[in-house]
Amino acid sequence: MIVEPKVKGFICTTAHPKGCAESVSRQIAYVKEKRASRELGGDLEAPKKVLVIGSSTGYGLASRIAVAYGYGADTIGVAFEKESKPPKRTASAGWYNTKAFDAQAKADGLYAKSFNGDGFSDEMKQTVIDTIKNDFGQVDMVIYSLAAPRRTVKTGEVAEDGTPVTKAVSSVLKTVGTEFTNRTLDLRTNEITDVTVPVATEDEIADTVTVMGGEDWAAWIEALDGAGVLADGAVTLAYSYIGPTMTHPIYKDGSIGQAKKHLKKTADEITEKYSDRGLRAYISVNKALVTQSSAAIPIVPLYITLLYKVMKKMNLHEGCIEQMERLYLDKLPKDETDAEGYIRLDDWEMKPEVQDEVAKAWETVSTENIQELGDIDGYWQDFYEMFGFKFDNVDYSEDVEI
């Protein structure tokens, strides 16, 4: 099958298996190169058995690569991805990424086992626990990078046949308190338009916290600890974003921001609850990047194009793998946190000189000058690469097995 990109809105409905493998290979090569010249410092004993929940794309995949090739760690990955349906539908990018990572890790002598399914479910937690018992004994690092638009939860009621009643809960990208209007980038036309983000109801906020907050992260830690497969002195991390003032109404102070506040509260509670075990829970605040999640957030794509332009000009730009390599081989070993306990991987993004330049561009950007002030080409390059396209050494006219 000849696979071409088919873009609908902010997603690509196809993925290229060889392109995804190339993406994984390049990320691995980057970490290998950096590891050869970087010495781990601080008091962190390099983890050797790592569980990554949400391991197939973006920051989750980059995390798995960083710990595998930065620490030499054996890894278990959990993700929910779609298989192919030949002859018409390719698998999802995350499916191909995972297959490529597993194959290369094993070829390099690293243990790599991946599970495809609902990371929120009790069944997946038990499957992973059983695997840890059989193959590892214990894990010494748990990375929680699960990003999903919905989650199935138990209502607390029981059906007539004795089974628990469940319901689907969805997250929303809305404001809290008052609606917010600002400019955004229409990715289909590269036009600057106004967008108004509506106000979330109390139920929508609660549901967003349920899906994207720390509840499931805490449940994973509790399940692992209860089964005796969480090592003393283990480290666990989850990811967040804060961003500049212009994005606060839709992100930091919006419905998703309430979930991220819950995530930080959960980190503090995990550290306190398991203090006798020496467990440390961190939130890493990462940089704004083109991911399958960020492409869906109003206003953010325009900010990212302007940010890319400025940070590349200042030689400060990083992608997911550069961020995660710096996190796991520099910031985390040094236990480098701010006054609130966050690890700040957005430190370069939030430099005053960077934000001043972005703010100036924001005031004057228009459809007519977006190509000059923003990095549209860079945005689209990252977008297509997420799905395995636009790599210069992949022959996209070739018939490939999907």
XYZ file of C-alpha atoms in Angstrom:
402
model
C 0.000 0.000 0.000
C 1.255 3.499 -0.795
C 0.549 5.595 2.306
C -0.069 9.330 2.035
C -1.017 11.840 4.750
C -4.730 12.544 5.077
C -5.308 15.520 7.338
C -8.670 16.302 8.904
C -8.738 19.307 11.192
C -5.942 18.900 13.732
C -5.285 15.186 13.179
C -3.845 12.994 10.468
C -5.922 9.859 9.844
C -3.044 7.900 8.323
C 0.420 7.000 9.579
C 3.469 5.707 7.734
C 5.147 2.650 9.310
C 8.621 3.339 7.923
C 8.367 7.026 8.725
C 7.377 6.277 12.318
C 10.295 3.868 12.608
C 12.586 6.608 11.286
C 11.259 9.025 13.918
C 11.949 6.537 16.699
C 15.403 5.780 15.297
C 16.343 9.465 15.202
C 15.224 9.985 18.797
C 17.242 6.982 19.951
C 20.303 8.245 18.075
C 19.954 11.642 19.754
C 19.905 10.180 23.271
C 22.825 7.853 22.500
C 24.872 10.811 21.271
C 24.032 12.984 24.281
C 24.572 10.149 26.766
C 28.082 9.602 25.443
C 29.050 13.136 26.469
C 26.852 13.687 29.546
C 27.672 12.339 32.997
C 24.820 11.788 35.415
C 25.182 13.946 38.503
C 23.354 14.425 41.769
C 22.080 11.773 44.126
C 19.805 9.903 41.712
C 20.660 6.249 41.354
C 19.910 5.572 37.700
C 16.628 3.633 37.464
C 16.889 0.266 35.751
C 13.278 -0.961 35.616
C 10.815 1.640 34.349
C 7.070 1.640 33.687
C 5.803 4.246 31.214
C 2.019 4.763 31.189
C 1.172 6.548 27.958
C 4.280 5.496 26.066
C 3.476 5.657 22.350
C 3.710 9.288 21.161
C 5.006 12.726 22.098
C 6.440 13.188 25.560
C 5.569 9.645 26.651
C 7.482 7.998 23.814
C 10.395 10.405 24.248
C 10.435 9.582 27.985
C 10.685 5.876 27.266
C 13.518 6.433 24.817
C 15.322 8.779 27.229
C 15.319 6.333 30.153
C 16.065 3.297 27.987
C 19.017 4.842 26.200
C 20.009 7.352 28.868
C 19.957 4.981 31.847
C 20.109 1.657 30.007
C 16.753 0.868 31.610
C 14.441 -2.001 30.802
C 10.958 -0.661 30.122
C 7.308 -1.652 30.107
C 5.022 0.603 28.085
C 1.247 1.034 28.202
C -0.740 2.777 25.461
C -4.061 2.556 23.647
C -3.483 2.574 19.887
C -5.351 1.362 16.821
C -4.198 -1.568 14.721
C -4.320 -1.420 10.946
C -7.267 -2.683 8.932
C -5.828 -3.619 5.525
C -6.176 -2.823 2.760
C -7.469 0.685 3.552
C -6.703 1.836 7.092
C -3.231 2.151 8.519
C -2.496 1.633 12.180
C -2.128 4.742 14.332
C 1.252 6.418 14.605
C 1.572 5.261 18.204
C 1.122 1.644 17.125
C 3.988 1.898 14.644
C 6.134 3.880 17.103
C 5.738 1.192 19.729
C 6.580 -1.642 17.354
C 9.666 0.235 16.180
C 10.840 1.002 19.718
C 10.342 -2.564 20.919
C 12.297 -3.950 17.974
C 15.230 -1.550 18.299
C 15.423 -1.832 22.091
C 15.560 -5.605 21.908
C 18.177 -5.444 19.153
C 20.241 -3.250 21.489
C 19.946 -5.735 24.353
C 17.271 -3.893 26.325
C 14.108 -5.481 27.686
C 11.034 -3.851 26.141
C 7.480 -5.070 26.539
C 4.420 -3.076 25.474
C 0.735 -3.456 26.234
C -1.992 -2.013 24.056
C -5.182 -1.249 25.959
C -6.989 1.040 28.379
C -4.427 2.382 30.831
C -7.224 3.612 33.104
C -8.622 0.114 33.625
C -8.127 -2.217 36.571
C -7.508 -5.041 34.097
C -4.516 -3.274 32.543
C -3.095 -2.460 35.958
C -3.286 -6.133 36.921
C -1.729 -7.277 33.644
C 1.193 -4.920 34.172
C 1.604 -5.948 37.807
C 1.706 -9.618 36.824
C 4.345 -8.860 34.208
C 6.471 -6.885 36.659
C 6.307 -9.766 39.133
C 7.317 -12.295 36.508
C 9.947 -10.285 34.652
C 11.247 -7.516 36.928
C 10.334 -8.152 40.521
C 9.928 -4.414 41.061
C 10.040 -1.122 39.147
C 12.070 1.846 40.383
C 10.506 4.508 38.153
C 6.927 5.141 37.026
C 6.298 7.749 34.316
C 2.676 8.821 33.944
C 2.115 10.458 30.562
C -1.400 9.296 29.800
C -3.278 11.812 27.634
C -6.797 10.792 26.643
C -9.990 12.714 25.890
C -12.202 10.349 27.859
C -12.196 7.702 30.552
C -14.591 4.997 31.686
C -15.243 5.088 35.436
C -17.295 3.060 37.875
C -20.396 4.833 39.197
C -20.475 2.904 42.457
C -23.705 1.164 41.451
C -24.112 -2.509 40.651
C -26.190 -3.960 37.824
C -28.698 -6.797 38.323
C -26.119 -9.339 37.172
C -23.714 -8.121 39.843
C -21.310 -6.263 37.559
C -20.248 -2.687 38.366
C -22.061 0.026 36.429
C -19.711 2.247 34.435
C -20.006 5.490 32.518
C -17.831 7.377 30.040
C -16.447 10.703 31.258
C -14.973 13.250 28.825
C -12.649 16.224 29.258
C -13.290 19.647 27.721
C -11.098 22.540 26.610
C -13.046 25.445 28.054
C -12.559 28.427 30.328
C -13.591 28.816 33.956
C -15.773 31.767 34.997
C -15.943 33.862 31.824
C -15.603 33.108 28.127
C -12.407 34.147 26.385
C -11.881 35.579 22.915
C -8.495 35.868 21.262
C -6.763 35.117 18.014
C -5.883 31.680 16.764
C -4.342 30.085 13.702
C -6.594 28.145 11.336
C -4.267 25.313 10.456
C -6.233 24.449 7.337
C -5.811 27.861 5.733
C -2.972 29.494 7.736
C -5.370 32.365 8.430
C -5.481 34.315 11.669
C -9.035 34.314 13.007
C -10.795 35.140 16.256
C -12.008 32.306 18.423
C -14.227 32.426 21.502
C -13.743 29.705 24.065
C -16.917 28.983 26.068
C -17.229 28.564 29.814
C -17.168 25.073 31.294
C -19.942 23.962 33.616
C -19.102 22.640 37.065
C -19.804 19.107 35.828
C -17.511 19.585 32.839
C -14.731 20.852 35.091
C -15.168 17.886 37.415
C -15.134 15.470 34.475
C -11.991 17.068 33.065
C -10.266 16.656 36.411
C -11.383 13.017 36.505
C -9.902 12.333 33.073
C -6.765 14.484 33.156
C -6.050 15.010 36.836
C -4.087 12.806 39.211
C -6.728 10.282 40.261
C -5.567 7.512 37.936
C -1.881 8.259 38.569
C -2.501 7.768 42.300
C -4.455 4.585 41.539
C -1.505 3.180 39.592
C 0.922 3.930 42.433
C -1.451 2.425 44.995
C -1.932 -0.712 42.896
C 1.791 -1.160 42.285
C 2.653 -0.592 45.931
C -0.141 -2.865 47.149
C 1.157 -5.658 44.937
C 4.697 -5.228 46.239
C 6.171 -4.316 42.853
C 7.173 -0.717 43.646
C 10.762 -0.451 44.880
C 11.805 1.579 47.909
C 13.143 4.960 46.834
C 11.306 4.819 43.522
C 10.657 7.960 41.484
C 7.435 8.825 39.676
C 6.740 11.704 37.303
C 3.807 13.286 35.477
C 3.733 16.203 33.042
C 2.099 19.607 32.969
C 2.197 22.964 31.218
C 1.797 26.532 32.465
C 2.611 28.833 29.551
C 2.468 32.616 29.156
C -0.288 34.948 30.317
C -1.921 35.053 26.872
C -2.775 31.340 27.074
C -3.763 31.234 30.762
C -7.557 31.595 30.268
C -7.695 28.513 28.026
C -4.952 26.488 29.691
C -3.568 27.355 33.145
C -6.826 28.854 34.443
C -9.212 26.852 32.242
C -10.770 23.444 32.674
C -7.545 21.665 31.724
C -5.667 23.873 34.167
C -7.903 22.668 36.995
C -6.920 19.122 36.094
C -3.234 20.063 36.121
C -3.622 21.664 39.559
C -5.111 18.382 40.746
C -2.136 16.593 39.203
C 0.285 18.689 41.290
C -1.794 18.136 44.427
C -1.630 14.412 43.709
C 2.156 14.528 43.385
C 2.445 16.148 46.808
C 0.045 13.593 48.308
C 1.947 10.660 46.792
C 5.257 11.926 48.181
C 3.736 12.377 51.644
C 1.801 9.099 51.673
C 4.819 7.005 50.750
C 7.457 9.058 52.556
C 8.436 6.068 54.678
C 9.298 4.252 51.448
C 11.353 7.135 50.083
C 9.094 7.534 47.054
C 9.398 10.894 45.275
C 6.696 12.234 42.949
C 7.449 15.065 40.556
C 5.586 17.243 38.080
C 7.683 18.347 35.126
C 6.385 21.521 33.486
C 7.322 21.058 29.843
C 7.630 23.362 26.861
C 4.852 24.094 24.369
C 5.297 21.770 21.390
C 3.351 20.412 18.445
C 1.718 17.255 19.781
C -1.536 15.473 19.049
C -2.922 17.099 22.191
C -1.712 20.685 21.710
C -2.910 20.862 18.098
C -6.489 20.624 19.413
C -6.264 23.555 21.828
C -7.613 26.905 20.537
C -5.117 29.820 20.482
C -2.144 27.552 21.292
C -1.157 26.729 17.657
C -0.677 30.424 16.904
C 1.402 30.862 20.039
C 3.520 27.832 19.120
C 4.312 29.133 15.621
C 5.486 32.454 17.058
C 7.407 30.711 19.849
C 9.163 28.379 17.407
C 10.341 31.342 15.330
C 11.800 33.132 18.339
C 13.394 30.113 20.030
C 14.967 28.841 16.819
C 16.402 32.299 16.168
C 17.875 32.272 19.689
C 19.099 28.677 19.310
C 16.919 27.581 22.251
C 14.383 25.376 20.489
C 13.822 21.821 21.710
C 11.491 19.035 20.605
C 10.097 16.241 22.753
C 13.248 14.123 22.766
C 15.532 17.074 23.554
C 13.245 18.017 26.444
C 13.094 14.500 27.859
C 16.824 13.903 27.511
C 17.451 17.107 29.467
C 14.851 16.121 32.059
C 16.088 12.611 32.760
C 19.822 13.132 32.377
C 20.178 16.621 33.820
C 17.297 18.133 35.803
C 16.009 15.035 37.604
C 19.400 13.686 38.742
C 20.105 17.089 40.302
C 16.649 17.190 41.941
C 16.312 20.649 40.369
C 12.914 22.121 41.288
C 11.434 25.578 41.785
C 9.920 27.010 44.982
C 6.653 25.140 44.361
C 8.367 21.828 43.737
C 7.984 21.779 39.935
C 10.745 20.688 37.588
C 10.817 23.502 35.019
C 11.570 22.147 31.545
C 9.861 25.278 30.216
C 12.708 27.389 31.605
C 14.015 28.322 28.162
C 10.530 29.030 26.796
C 9.771 31.347 29.698
C 12.993 33.356 29.498
C 11.979 37.071 29.551
C 13.808 37.756 26.294
C 11.881 34.919 24.589
C 8.490 35.944 25.933
C 9.083 39.622 25.134
C 9.735 38.751 21.494
C 6.693 36.472 21.301
C 4.480 39.150 22.892
C 5.626 41.749 20.357
C 4.865 39.370 17.497
C 1.473 38.514 19.009
C 0.441 42.186 18.901
C 1.216 42.578 15.218
C 0.713 39.120 13.683
C -1.851 38.829 10.890
C -2.732 36.518 8.042
C -0.556 38.671 5.793
C 2.606 38.450 7.925
C 2.254 35.091 9.702
C 4.868 33.543 7.383
C 7.311 36.263 8.414
C 6.601 36.343 12.150
C 5.759 32.681 12.695
C 7.368 29.367 11.873
C 4.488 27.882 9.889
C 6.767 25.496 8.006
C 8.304 24.281 11.259
C 4.881 23.721 12.772
C 3.714 21.631 9.817
C 7.003 19.721 9.659
C 6.575 18.658 13.292
C 2.911 17.869 12.673
C 3.609 15.549 9.743
C 6.582 13.919 11.456
C 4.272 12.891 14.320
C 2.570 10.585 11.833
C 5.705 9.398 10.069
C 5.657 11.767 7.090
C 8.074 14.318 5.570
C 11.318 12.536 6.486
C 13.840 13.222 3.754
C 15.288 9.705 3.730
C 11.986 7.781 3.488
C 10.654 6.859 0.049
C 6.944 7.643 0.295
C 6.272 6.389 -3.223
C 7.217 2.894 -2.096
C 4.585 0.225 -1.502
C 4.741 -0.616 2.243
C 3.227 -3.270 4.468
C 0.810 -1.553 6.850
